[in-house]
Amino acid sequence: MKRCAALAVFLLFLTGLSGCARTQAAEATFFAMDTVMSARVWHGAGGAADAQAVQSLVTELEQTLSVTDERSELYRLNADGQAELSADTLNILQQTLALSARTGGALDPTLYPAVRLWGFTTGDYRVPSEAEIAEAMAAAGTEHVSIDGSTVTLTDGAMLDFGAVAKGYAAQKAADELAARGAAAAVLSLGGNVQTLGSKPDGTPWKIDVRDPFDGTRAAVTLSLTGSHAVVTSGGYQRYFEEDGVRYSHIFDPETGAPARSGLASVTVAADDGLLADGLSTALYVMGLDAAADFWRASDDFEAVLITDGGEIFVTEGLSGSVSGAEVQVIGR
Ligand code: ADP
Ligand code: MG
């Protein structure tokens, strides 16, 4: 019981200690990166310290990667146009640039000037003029980013934003840390990003709900997966504003500098790596159903659930045996 008490002291909110004595699972809920996060860890010893490690790690990354906190590393890079980056930030940048190239630019970490112009990240939402959008987009494009050792230079007023991949990177780093600490199993939920580690101690599969984009109270489908996975959803419903009856969401189309309108309401990607799943869920949302299906056919490192604005649910072949809860259409090779 001592461990349970220590946990209560450590964590911001304590959601449950169910089975603390019997199953050695520690569960923590906290707020970071603008969203509610939870960690459930099964471990032979030190469950509270493990859950605390996840929170510390995520909070530290948030302080490094924030685009609005003047003390953050990324804020300094964006303000000065040049900075020496820490290993984490450099790692994220390199992986994101590679994924940007692979997705034909659908994932683009240089959209920040446009994202900010529309009021995302500041909260001053508005529909800007064509001229303002053109000006913001003049600074976009990964050709404005150069890396020399650990020094990164941004040219022509370019600014970076890792909003599309930060939670995925954080979840992966947390899962790796838990594995290194000898955790038997864990499930992390970082605001739409689920990361599983190992197998559930009771032998049943992990059950991961894919939220119904039209009704936040229910799941559209549920995935049953065993082992370690990252399952990440990007959806227009997650952050948006409305003006004159039109909904503008926080996922941007790099070709227009405006919120993407691809006919998709949400995309969920399952992959081995957190940053990959997070980056791809954003990129596939931008691409739309047909281009996303073609992209999947040319890949071998992820599966996806795609829900259209009309409510149709598509799943790639590799998930067809793992999905339950609704009628789905299978995308084949
Ligand atoms: P969420 O943060 O809700 O999980 P995403 O992972 O899809 O959603 O990331 C969206 C965030 O990424 C936006 O808030 C914005 O900061 C940034 N962003 C928007 N469009 C793009 C894009 N096409 N490529 C890269 N980053 C983007
Ligand atoms: Mg993403």
Coordinates of C-alpha atoms and ligand atoms in Angstrom, one line a residue:
M1 CA 0.0 0.0 0.0
K2 CA 3.0 2.3 0.5
R3 CA 3.4 2.5 -3.3
C4 CA -0.2 3.5 -3.8
A5 CA 0.2 6.3 -1.2
A6 CA 3.3 7.6 -2.9
L7 CA 1.5 7.6 -6.2
A8 CA -1.2 9.8 -4.8
V9 CA 1.4 12.4 -3.7
F10 CA 3.2 12.3 -7.0
L11 CA 0.4 12.8 -9.5
L12 CA -1.7 15.8 -10.3
F13 CA -4.9 13.8 -10.5
L14 CA -5.2 10.3 -9.5
T15 CA -7.8 8.4 -11.5
G16 CA -7.6 5.0 -10.1
L17 CA -5.6 2.5 -8.2
S18 CA -7.8 -0.4 -9.1
G19 CA -6.0 -3.6 -8.4
C20 CA -2.9 -1.8 -7.2
A21 CA -2.1 -4.6 -4.8
R22 CA -3.1 -7.5 -7.0
T23 CA -2.0 -6.6 -10.6
Q24 CA 0.7 -4.1 -9.8
A25 CA -0.8 -1.6 -12.3
A26 CA -0.3 2.1 -11.6
E27 CA -2.5 4.6 -13.3
A28 CA -1.9 8.3 -13.6
T29 CA -3.8 11.1 -15.3
F30 CA -2.2 14.6 -16.0
F31 CA -2.5 17.6 -18.3
A32 CA 0.3 18.4 -20.8
M33 CA 0.7 19.6 -24.4
D34 CA -2.8 21.1 -24.2
T35 CA -4.6 17.8 -23.6
V36 CA -5.4 15.2 -21.0
M37 CA -3.0 12.3 -20.8
S38 CA -3.0 9.0 -18.9
A39 CA -0.5 6.3 -18.3
R40 CA -1.2 2.8 -17.0
V41 CA 1.9 0.7 -16.2
W42 CA 2.2 -2.8 -15.1
H43 CA 5.5 -3.5 -13.3
G44 CA 7.0 -5.8 -10.7
A45 CA 8.2 -2.8 -8.6
G46 CA 8.1 0.9 -8.6
G47 CA 4.9 1.5 -10.5
A48 CA 4.4 5.0 -9.1
A49 CA 7.9 6.1 -10.1
D50 CA 7.2 4.7 -13.6
A51 CA 4.0 6.7 -14.1
Q52 CA 5.8 9.8 -12.7
A53 CA 8.6 9.3 -15.2
V54 CA 6.1 9.4 -18.1
Q55 CA 4.7 12.7 -16.8
S56 CA 8.1 14.3 -16.3
L57 CA 9.3 13.2 -19.7
V58 CA 6.3 14.6 -21.5
T59 CA 6.4 17.8 -19.6
E60 CA 10.1 18.3 -20.4
L61 CA 9.4 17.8 -24.1
E62 CA 6.5 20.2 -24.0
Q63 CA 8.8 22.9 -22.5
T64 CA 11.4 22.2 -25.3
L65 CA 8.9 22.2 -28.2
S66 CA 6.3 24.8 -27.4
V67 CA 5.9 27.4 -30.1
T68 CA 4.3 29.9 -27.7
D69 CA 6.5 29.7 -24.6
E70 CA 9.3 32.2 -25.0
R71 CA 11.7 30.0 -23.0
S72 CA 11.4 27.0 -25.3
E73 CA 14.1 25.9 -27.6
L74 CA 11.8 26.0 -30.6
Y75 CA 10.6 29.5 -29.8
R76 CA 14.2 30.7 -29.8
L77 CA 14.9 29.0 -33.1
N78 CA 11.8 30.6 -34.7
A79 CA 12.6 34.0 -33.2
D80 CA 16.3 34.1 -34.1
G81 CA 16.3 32.0 -37.3
Q82 CA 19.2 30.0 -36.0
A83 CA 19.9 27.8 -32.9
E84 CA 21.9 24.9 -31.7
L85 CA 19.4 22.2 -30.9
S86 CA 19.2 19.5 -28.2
A87 CA 19.3 15.8 -29.3
D88 CA 15.5 15.4 -28.9
T89 CA 14.7 18.4 -31.1
L90 CA 17.2 17.5 -33.7
N91 CA 15.9 14.0 -33.8
I92 CA 12.3 15.1 -34.2
L93 CA 13.3 17.6 -36.9
Q94 CA 15.3 15.0 -38.9
Q95 CA 12.5 12.4 -38.7
T96 CA 9.9 14.9 -39.6
L97 CA 11.8 16.2 -42.6
A98 CA 12.2 12.6 -43.8
L99 CA 8.5 12.0 -43.4
S100 CA 7.6 15.3 -45.1
A101 CA 9.6 14.2 -48.2
R102 CA 8.0 10.7 -48.1
T103 CA 4.5 12.1 -48.0
G104 CA 5.2 14.5 -50.8
G105 CA 5.0 17.5 -48.5
A106 CA 1.5 16.6 -47.0
L107 CA 3.2 16.7 -43.6
D108 CA 5.0 20.0 -43.5
P109 CA 6.6 21.3 -40.2
T110 CA 7.0 24.8 -41.8
L111 CA 3.3 25.8 -41.9
Y112 CA 3.5 27.6 -38.6
P113 CA 3.2 31.2 -40.0
A114 CA -0.1 30.1 -41.7
V115 CA -1.4 28.1 -38.8
R116 CA -0.7 31.1 -36.5
L117 CA -2.3 33.6 -38.9
W118 CA -5.6 31.7 -38.7
G119 CA -5.4 32.0 -34.9
F120 CA -4.5 28.4 -34.1
T121 CA -2.0 28.4 -31.2
T122 CA -3.1 32.0 -30.2
G123 CA -6.9 31.5 -30.0
D124 CA -7.6 34.6 -32.0
Y125 CA -9.4 32.7 -34.7
R126 CA -10.3 34.4 -38.0
V127 CA -10.4 33.8 -41.7
P128 CA -7.4 35.8 -43.2
S129 CA -7.4 37.5 -46.6
E130 CA -5.8 35.8 -49.7
A131 CA -2.9 38.3 -49.5
E132 CA -2.2 37.5 -45.9
I133 CA -2.2 33.8 -46.6
A134 CA 0.1 34.2 -49.5
E135 CA 2.5 36.2 -47.4
A136 CA 2.5 33.6 -44.6
M137 CA 3.0 30.8 -47.2
A138 CA 6.0 32.6 -48.7
A139 CA 8.0 31.4 -45.7
A140 CA 6.7 27.8 -45.9
G141 CA 8.6 24.8 -47.4
T142 CA 11.3 22.6 -46.1
E143 CA 13.8 24.1 -48.4
H144 CA 14.0 27.0 -45.9
V145 CA 15.5 24.6 -43.3
S146 CA 19.1 23.6 -43.2
I147 CA 21.0 21.5 -40.7
D148 CA 24.7 21.7 -40.0
G149 CA 25.7 19.4 -37.2
S150 CA 23.4 20.4 -34.4
T151 CA 22.9 23.9 -35.7
V152 CA 19.7 24.6 -37.5
T153 CA 19.1 27.6 -39.7
L154 CA 15.8 28.9 -41.0
T155 CA 15.8 31.3 -43.9
D156 CA 13.2 33.8 -45.3
G157 CA 11.3 34.0 -42.0
A158 CA 10.5 30.3 -41.9
M159 CA 9.2 28.9 -38.6
L160 CA 8.9 25.3 -37.4
D161 CA 6.0 23.7 -35.5
F162 CA 6.0 20.1 -34.4
G163 CA 2.4 20.0 -33.4
A164 CA 1.7 17.2 -35.8
V165 CA 4.3 14.8 -34.4
A166 CA 5.3 15.9 -30.8
K167 CA 2.7 13.8 -29.0
G168 CA 3.7 10.7 -31.0
Y169 CA 7.4 11.3 -30.3
A170 CA 6.7 11.8 -26.6
A171 CA 4.6 8.6 -26.4
Q172 CA 7.3 6.6 -28.1
K173 CA 10.0 8.0 -25.9
A174 CA 7.9 7.3 -22.8
A175 CA 7.2 3.7 -24.0
D176 CA 11.0 3.2 -24.6
E177 CA 11.8 4.6 -21.2
L178 CA 9.2 2.3 -19.5
A179 CA 10.7 -0.7 -21.4
A180 CA 14.2 0.2 -20.3
R181 CA 12.9 0.4 -16.7
G182 CA 11.6 -3.1 -17.0
A183 CA 7.9 -2.4 -17.1
A184 CA 6.1 -5.6 -18.1
A185 CA 3.3 -3.8 -20.0
A186 CA 1.9 -0.3 -20.4
V187 CA -0.8 1.7 -22.2
L188 CA -0.3 5.4 -22.6
S189 CA -3.0 7.7 -23.9
L190 CA -1.7 11.2 -24.8
G191 CA -4.7 13.0 -26.1
G192 CA -5.6 10.9 -29.1
N193 CA -2.3 9.1 -29.2
V194 CA -2.4 5.6 -27.8
Q195 CA 0.8 3.7 -27.2
T196 CA 0.9 0.1 -26.0
L197 CA 3.9 -1.7 -24.6
G198 CA 4.1 -5.5 -24.4
S199 CA 1.0 -7.6 -23.7
K200 CA -1.7 -7.1 -21.3
P201 CA -1.0 -9.2 -18.2
D202 CA -4.4 -10.9 -18.4
G203 CA -3.6 -12.2 -21.9
T204 CA -6.5 -10.3 -23.6
P205 CA -5.7 -7.9 -26.5
W206 CA -5.5 -4.2 -26.0
K207 CA -8.8 -2.6 -26.9
I208 CA -8.4 0.8 -28.6
D209 CA -11.4 2.8 -29.5
V210 CA -11.4 4.9 -32.7
R211 CA -13.6 7.9 -31.7
D212 CA -16.7 8.6 -33.8
P213 CA -15.8 11.9 -35.4
F214 CA -19.5 12.9 -35.4
D215 CA -20.3 11.9 -31.8
G216 CA -17.5 12.3 -29.2
T217 CA -19.4 10.1 -26.8
R218 CA -19.0 6.9 -28.7
A219 CA -16.5 4.8 -30.6
A220 CA -16.8 4.4 -34.4
V221 CA -14.9 1.1 -34.2
T222 CA -12.7 -0.7 -31.7
L223 CA -9.3 -2.2 -32.6
S224 CA -8.1 -5.3 -30.8
L225 CA -4.3 -5.5 -30.9
T226 CA -1.6 -7.4 -29.1
G227 CA 2.0 -6.3 -28.5
S228 CA 3.6 -2.9 -28.8
H229 CA 1.9 -0.3 -31.1
A230 CA 1.3 3.4 -31.7
V231 CA -2.3 4.1 -32.6
V232 CA -2.8 7.8 -33.5
T233 CA -5.9 9.7 -34.7
S234 CA -6.0 13.0 -36.5
G235 CA -9.4 14.6 -37.0
G236 CA -10.9 17.9 -38.0
Y237 CA -13.1 17.7 -34.9
Q238 CA -10.1 17.9 -32.5
R239 CA -9.6 21.6 -32.8
Y240 CA -11.6 24.0 -35.0
F241 CA -13.5 27.2 -35.2
E242 CA -16.7 28.1 -37.1
E243 CA -17.4 31.3 -39.1
D244 CA -20.5 31.9 -41.2
G245 CA -21.5 28.2 -40.8
V246 CA -18.1 26.9 -42.2
R247 CA -15.9 24.8 -40.0
Y248 CA -12.1 25.5 -40.1
S249 CA -9.9 22.8 -38.5
H250 CA -6.3 22.8 -37.3
I251 CA -4.9 20.5 -39.9
F252 CA -3.6 22.5 -42.9
D253 CA -3.2 21.8 -46.5
P254 CA 0.3 22.9 -47.5
E255 CA -0.9 23.6 -51.0
T256 CA -3.4 26.3 -49.9
G257 CA -2.2 27.5 -46.5
A258 CA -5.8 26.9 -45.3
P259 CA -7.5 24.1 -43.3
A260 CA -7.5 20.9 -45.3
R261 CA -10.8 19.8 -46.9
S262 CA -10.1 16.4 -48.2
G263 CA -13.4 14.7 -47.5
L264 CA -12.0 12.8 -44.5
A265 CA -13.4 13.4 -41.0
S266 CA -10.6 11.4 -39.3
V267 CA -7.6 9.2 -39.9
T268 CA -6.2 6.7 -37.4
V269 CA -2.8 5.2 -38.1
A270 CA -1.4 2.1 -36.4
A271 CA 2.4 1.6 -36.6
D272 CA 5.4 0.4 -34.6
D273 CA 6.7 4.0 -34.0
G274 CA 4.9 6.9 -32.3
L275 CA 6.2 9.7 -34.4
L276 CA 5.6 7.8 -37.6
A277 CA 2.0 7.1 -36.7
D278 CA 1.4 10.7 -35.6
G279 CA 3.0 12.2 -38.7
L280 CA 1.2 9.9 -41.0
S281 CA -2.2 10.4 -39.5
T282 CA -1.9 14.1 -40.2
A283 CA -0.5 13.6 -43.7
L284 CA -3.1 11.0 -44.7
Y285 CA -5.9 13.4 -43.5
V286 CA -4.5 16.1 -45.8
M287 CA -4.2 13.6 -48.7
G288 CA -7.8 12.4 -48.7
L289 CA -9.1 8.8 -49.1
D290 CA -7.8 7.9 -52.6
A291 CA -4.3 9.3 -52.3
A292 CA -4.0 7.9 -48.7
A293 CA -5.0 4.4 -50.0
D294 CA -2.4 4.6 -52.8
F295 CA 0.2 5.8 -50.3
W296 CA -0.6 2.8 -48.0
R297 CA -0.3 0.4 -51.1
A298 CA 3.2 1.8 -51.6
S299 CA 4.2 1.3 -47.9
D300 CA 4.7 -1.6 -45.6
D301 CA 5.1 0.0 -42.2
F302 CA 1.5 1.1 -41.1
E303 CA -2.2 0.3 -41.3
A304 CA -5.1 2.8 -41.1
V305 CA -8.7 3.5 -40.4
L306 CA -10.2 6.3 -42.5
I307 CA -13.6 7.8 -41.8
T308 CA -15.1 10.1 -44.5
D309 CA -17.2 13.2 -44.0
G310 CA -20.1 11.0 -45.1
G311 CA -19.5 8.6 -42.3
E312 CA -18.1 5.7 -44.3
I313 CA -15.4 3.7 -42.5
F314 CA -12.5 2.3 -44.5
V315 CA -9.7 0.1 -43.0
T316 CA -6.6 -1.2 -44.7
E317 CA -6.3 -4.9 -45.2
G318 CA -3.9 -5.6 -42.3
L319 CA -6.5 -4.3 -39.7
S320 CA -9.5 -6.1 -41.2
G321 CA -9.3 -8.9 -38.6
S322 CA -8.8 -6.5 -35.7
V323 CA -11.7 -4.2 -36.1
S324 CA -15.1 -4.5 -34.6
G325 CA -18.2 -2.4 -33.8
A326 CA -19.4 -1.2 -37.2
E327 CA -19.6 -2.1 -40.9
V328 CA -16.3 -1.3 -42.6
Q329 CA -15.0 -1.3 -46.2
V330 CA -11.6 -3.0 -46.6
I331 CA -8.8 -1.3 -48.7
G332 CA -6.8 -4.0 -50.4
R333 CA -3.3 -4.1 -51.9
Ligands
ADP1 P1 -3.6 16.8 -32.9 O1 -2.5 17.8 -32.4 O2 -5.0 17.3 -32.7 O3 -3.3 15.4 -32.5 P2 -2.3 16.5 -35.5 O4 -1.3 15.5 -35.1 O5 -3.0 16.2 -36.8 O6 -3.4 16.8 -34.5 O7 -1.5 17.9 -35.7 C1 -2.1 19.1 -36.0 C2 -1.1 20.2 -35.7 O8 0.0 20.2 -36.5 C3 -1.7 21.6 -35.9 O9 -2.3 22.1 -34.7 C4 -0.6 22.4 -36.4 O10 0.2 22.9 -35.3 C5 0.3 21.4 -37.1 N1 -0.1 21.2 -38.5 C6 -1.3 21.5 -39.2 N2 -1.3 21.0 -40.5 C7 0.0 20.4 -40.6 C8 0.6 19.8 -41.7 N3 0.0 19.6 -42.9 N4 1.8 19.3 -41.5 C9 2.5 19.4 -40.4 N5 1.9 20.0 -39.3 C10 0.7 20.5 -39.4
MG2 MG -0.3 14.0 -36.2

